[in-house]
Short mmCIF file of C-alpha atoms in Angstrom, two decimals:
data_model
loop_
_atom_site.label_atom_id
_atom_site.label_comp_id
_atom_site.label_asym_id
_atom_site.label_seq_id
_atom_site.Cartn_x
_atom_site.Cartn_y
_atom_site.Cartn_z
CA MET A 53 -14.85 0.35 15.69
CA ARG A 54 -15.72 -0.84 12.19
CA ILE A 55 -14.22 -0.04 8.80
CA LEU A 56 -16.56 0.48 5.85
CA LYS A 57 -15.44 0.56 2.24
CA ILE A 58 -17.91 1.91 -0.30
CA GLY A 59 -16.96 0.83 -3.78
CA GLY A 60 -16.34 3.07 -6.73
CA ALA A 61 -18.83 0.98 -8.72
CA LEU A 62 -21.46 1.85 -6.12
CA ILE A 63 -20.97 5.61 -5.83
CA THR A 64 -19.91 6.42 -9.41
CA ASP A 65 -20.93 5.38 -12.88
CA LYS A 66 -18.12 3.03 -14.01
CA SER A 67 -19.67 1.94 -17.29
CA GLU A 68 -17.44 2.10 -20.35
CA GLY A 69 -16.87 5.73 -21.33
CA ALA A 70 -18.18 7.23 -18.08
CA PHE A 71 -15.97 10.02 -16.76
CA GLU A 72 -16.19 11.59 -13.30
CA VAL A 73 -19.88 10.82 -12.81
CA ALA A 74 -20.91 10.58 -9.14
CA ARG A 75 -24.11 8.80 -8.08
CA LEU A 76 -25.25 11.50 -5.70
CA ASP A 77 -28.43 9.73 -4.62
CA VAL A 78 -26.44 6.67 -3.51
CA ILE A 79 -23.87 8.80 -1.69
CA GLU A 80 -26.64 10.69 0.12
CA SER A 81 -28.34 7.43 1.16
CA ILE A 82 -25.10 6.02 2.55
CA SER A 83 -24.34 9.26 4.40
CA ARG A 84 -27.67 9.13 6.22
CA GLN A 85 -27.02 5.55 7.39
CA LEU A 86 -23.59 6.07 8.96
CA ASP A 87 -23.51 5.97 12.74
CA GLY A 88 -21.18 4.96 15.56
CA GLU A 89 -17.41 4.52 15.47
CA VAL A 90 -16.47 3.97 11.84
CA ILE A 91 -13.71 4.75 9.36
CA LEU A 92 -15.00 5.26 5.82
CA VAL A 93 -12.94 4.40 2.76
CA HIS A 94 -14.35 4.97 -0.72
CA GLY A 95 -13.31 3.80 -4.15
CA VAL A 96 -12.80 6.38 -6.87
CA GLY A 97 -14.52 4.66 -9.79
CA SER A 98 -14.91 6.84 -12.86
CA PHE A 99 -13.00 9.66 -11.16
CA GLY A 100 -9.65 7.87 -10.84
CA HIS A 101 -9.48 4.82 -13.09
CA PRO A 102 -9.95 6.53 -16.50
CA HIS A 103 -7.02 8.88 -15.82
CA VAL A 104 -4.70 5.99 -14.94
CA LYS A 105 -5.79 4.03 -18.00
CA ARG A 106 -5.20 7.01 -20.30
CA TYR A 107 -2.07 8.60 -18.81
CA GLY A 108 -0.53 5.83 -16.72
CA LEU A 109 1.75 6.98 -13.93
CA SER A 110 3.35 9.78 -15.89
CA ARG A 111 3.57 13.17 -14.22
CA GLU A 112 0.32 14.15 -15.91
CA GLY A 113 -1.31 10.88 -14.90
CA VAL A 114 -0.30 11.23 -11.26
CA ALA A 115 -1.50 14.84 -11.08
CA ARG A 116 -4.80 14.24 -12.87
CA THR A 117 -5.59 11.05 -10.96
CA HIS A 118 -4.87 12.46 -7.51
CA HIS A 119 -6.85 15.62 -8.24
CA ALA A 120 -9.84 13.55 -9.42
CA CYS A 121 -9.68 11.44 -6.24
CA LEU A 122 -9.80 14.63 -4.16
CA LYS A 123 -12.86 15.83 -6.08
CA LEU A 124 -14.83 12.69 -5.29
CA ASN A 125 -13.63 12.74 -1.68
CA SER A 126 -14.96 16.29 -1.37
CA ILE A 127 -18.34 15.20 -2.77
CA VAL A 128 -18.56 12.39 -0.20
CA CYS A 129 -17.53 14.62 2.70
CA GLU A 130 -20.00 17.34 1.71
CA SER A 131 -22.77 14.74 1.66
CA LEU A 132 -21.81 13.55 5.14
CA ILE A 133 -21.89 17.11 6.47
CA ARG A 134 -25.39 17.61 5.01
CA ALA A 135 -26.43 14.42 6.82
CA GLY A 136 -25.24 15.87 10.13
CA LYS A 137 -22.03 13.81 10.36
CA HIS A 138 -18.49 15.03 11.05
CA PRO A 139 -16.14 13.81 8.30
CA LEU A 140 -12.37 14.35 8.27
CA PRO A 141 -10.84 13.81 4.82
CA VAL A 142 -7.58 11.85 5.01
CA HIS A 143 -5.73 11.50 1.71
CA PRO A 144 -3.48 8.43 1.28
CA LEU A 145 -0.87 10.29 -0.79
CA GLU A 146 -0.08 12.41 2.24
CA PHE A 147 -1.06 10.02 5.04
CA PHE A 148 1.06 7.06 3.98
CA SER A 149 4.18 9.19 3.58
CA ASN A 150 4.20 9.37 7.40
CA PRO A 151 1.31 7.26 8.73
CA ASN A 152 -0.16 7.96 12.15
CA PHE A 153 -2.71 5.29 13.00
CA ASP A 154 -3.11 6.56 16.56
CA PHE A 155 -4.45 9.79 15.06
CA LEU A 156 -7.15 7.84 13.20
CA ARG A 157 -8.13 5.93 16.33
CA SER A 158 -8.26 9.14 18.38
CA VAL A 159 -10.46 11.12 15.99
CA VAL A 160 -12.88 8.20 15.71
CA GLU A 161 -13.18 8.11 19.50
CA GLU A 162 -13.91 11.85 19.43
CA GLY A 163 -16.87 11.35 17.08
CA PHE A 164 -15.32 12.11 13.70
CA ILE A 165 -15.49 9.91 10.60
CA PRO A 166 -12.11 9.71 8.84
CA VAL A 167 -12.80 9.51 5.09
CA MET A 168 -10.04 7.89 3.05
CA HIS A 169 -10.03 6.71 -0.57
CA GLY A 170 -8.16 4.99 -3.34
CA ASP A 171 -5.29 7.18 -4.46
CA ILE A 172 -1.83 7.54 -5.92
CA VAL A 173 0.89 7.00 -3.31
CA TYR A 174 4.64 7.49 -3.37
CA GLU A 175 6.85 4.78 -1.92
CA ALA A 176 10.29 3.33 -2.57
CA GLY A 177 11.07 6.18 -4.94
CA ARG A 178 8.08 5.77 -7.25
CA PHE A 179 4.38 6.48 -7.59
CA ARG A 180 1.83 3.66 -7.68
CA VAL A 181 -1.90 3.12 -7.41
CA MET A 182 -3.21 2.18 -3.96
CA SER A 183 -6.75 0.85 -4.19
CA GLY A 184 -9.35 1.61 -1.57
CA ASP A 185 -9.41 -2.12 -0.83
CA GLU A 186 -5.69 -2.05 -0.05
CA VAL A 187 -6.20 0.98 2.20
CA VAL A 188 -8.83 -1.02 4.10
CA ARG A 189 -6.50 -3.99 4.54
CA ILE A 190 -3.70 -1.81 5.93
CA LEU A 191 -6.10 -0.06 8.31
CA ALA A 192 -7.43 -3.42 9.49
CA GLU A 193 -3.92 -4.72 10.15
CA LYS A 194 -3.00 -1.65 12.20
CA LEU A 195 -6.28 -0.86 13.97
CA ARG A 196 -7.78 -4.36 14.51
CA PRO A 197 -11.45 -3.38 13.98
CA GLU A 198 -14.44 -5.39 15.11
CA ALA A 199 -15.43 -6.02 11.48
CA VAL A 200 -14.82 -4.77 7.94
CA GLY A 201 -17.54 -4.23 5.35
CA PHE A 202 -17.22 -3.82 1.59
CA ALA A 203 -20.34 -2.14 0.18
CA SER A 204 -20.16 -2.76 -3.55
CA ASP A 205 -22.67 -2.94 -6.39
CA THR A 206 -23.16 -6.62 -5.52
CA ALA A 207 -22.31 -9.30 -2.97
CA VAL A 208 -20.17 -12.26 -4.12
CA VAL A 209 -22.32 -14.06 -6.67
CA VAL A 210 -21.60 -17.47 -8.23
CA ASP A 211 -23.97 -19.01 -10.79
CA GLY A 212 -26.56 -16.35 -10.05
CA GLU A 213 -26.66 -17.02 -6.30
CA VAL A 214 -25.20 -14.96 -3.47
CA VAL A 215 -22.44 -16.84 -1.64
CA GLU A 216 -23.44 -16.32 2.00
CA LEU A 217 -20.24 -17.73 3.51
CA VAL A 218 -16.74 -18.16 2.09
CA HIS A 219 -14.95 -21.02 3.85
CA SER A 220 -12.13 -23.50 3.28
CA GLY A 221 -14.42 -25.84 1.37
CA ASN A 222 -15.49 -23.35 -1.30
CA VAL A 223 -12.84 -20.64 -1.43
CA ASP A 224 -10.99 -22.02 -4.47
CA SER A 225 -14.15 -22.42 -6.52
CA VAL A 226 -15.42 -18.98 -5.51
CA LEU A 227 -12.14 -17.35 -6.52
CA GLU A 228 -12.16 -19.20 -9.83
CA ALA A 229 -15.72 -18.08 -10.54
CA THR A 230 -15.05 -14.48 -9.55
CA SER A 231 -13.33 -12.87 -12.49
CA PRO A 232 -11.69 -9.44 -12.57
CA ALA A 233 -13.82 -6.49 -13.66
CA SER A 234 -14.90 -6.49 -17.27
CA GLY A 235 -16.71 -3.80 -19.24
CA LYS A 236 -15.67 -1.19 -16.69
CA ALA A 237 -12.69 1.10 -16.28
CA ASP A 238 -10.97 -0.60 -13.34
CA VAL A 239 -7.24 -0.82 -12.64
CA THR A 240 -7.53 -2.46 -9.21
CA GLY A 241 -8.92 -5.94 -9.87
CA GLY A 242 -12.70 -5.63 -9.51
CA MET A 243 -14.55 -8.16 -7.33
CA ARG A 244 -11.72 -10.70 -7.59
CA GLY A 245 -9.26 -8.19 -6.10
CA LYS A 246 -11.80 -7.25 -3.43
CA LEU A 247 -12.28 -10.89 -2.41
CA GLU A 248 -8.53 -11.50 -2.28
CA GLU A 249 -8.09 -8.52 0.08
CA ALA A 250 -11.05 -9.77 2.16
CA LEU A 251 -9.36 -13.15 2.58
CA ARG A 252 -6.26 -11.42 3.95
CA ILE A 253 -8.32 -9.27 6.31
CA ALA A 254 -10.22 -12.33 7.57
CA ARG A 255 -7.12 -13.30 9.54
CA ILE A 256 -7.95 -10.28 11.73
CA CYS A 257 -11.73 -9.94 11.83
CA ASP A 258 -14.98 -10.90 10.10
CA VAL A 259 -15.41 -9.41 6.64
CA TYR A 260 -18.65 -8.77 4.77
CA ILE A 261 -19.07 -8.07 1.06
CA PHE A 262 -22.56 -6.84 0.19
CA SER A 263 -24.67 -4.78 -2.17
CA GLY A 264 -24.84 -1.20 -1.02
CA TYR A 265 -28.10 -0.79 -2.92
CA GLU A 266 -30.07 -2.86 -0.38
CA LYS A 267 -32.32 -0.87 1.92
CA ASP A 268 -30.63 0.09 5.21
CA VAL A 269 -27.78 -2.35 4.54
CA ILE A 270 -25.09 0.06 5.77
CA ARG A 271 -26.96 0.63 9.02
CA ARG A 272 -27.47 -3.12 9.41
CA PHE A 273 -23.77 -3.84 8.89
CA LEU A 274 -22.77 -1.18 11.40
CA SER A 275 -25.19 -2.62 13.95
CA GLY A 276 -23.63 -6.08 13.67
CA GLU A 277 -26.00 -7.94 11.36
CA HIS A 278 -24.89 -10.53 8.80
CA VAL A 279 -25.22 -8.90 5.38
CA GLY A 280 -24.31 -10.26 1.94
CA THR A 281 -21.27 -12.54 1.80
CA LYS A 282 -19.37 -13.25 5.00
CA VAL A 283 -15.70 -14.20 5.09
CA ALA A 284 -15.41 -15.34 8.69
CA LYS A 285 -12.41 -14.60 10.88
CA VAL A 286 -12.03 -18.30 11.71
CA PHE A 287 -11.37 -18.89 8.02
#
């Protein structure tokens, strides 16, 4: 089993001022490439982040943000159905109130694709944002997948070059060169936050961060190829 995260910057327009704009052509392309035992997690991009930035975690902010996340999740699942796949939407707000990881493993084995996403969650008596990247890390810790892939709008790039392997000799410089998102509505840390989660997951399995715009890159990742930036398990 593999876990695939498709970033909000990949499947939505996250440019400044964009609001709930899905990139349907990208979503359709990804849907056609999915195959095998996989759990899909998607970011929420311009569906979730603008609401949090405007309303915070007030009652209105929680309601608007969660509803927007559900709208994008529905768009993704509808695309998967059109591509002949069998998605099962799983919403973190509900799932993490009483998590059942055996359920996720079972439905994957039965041929379904659980589709999770960044969301608002309620824990320790308060609401907070749970990024799609954090969802992926928790799933990896509990389900021990063969590999995890982050399909974003880019691989890890330093000085204009793709970093093919993150290792003990370059991790500090890569982190320093990878700044949080700028020029986009993002409340979850951008590429820097993604790389930090990948480093945690690499204690469990190999992690790949790659551009989801590359031809057949999702299919190649799912078939076991090296794509984009690898954070190796041995790290």
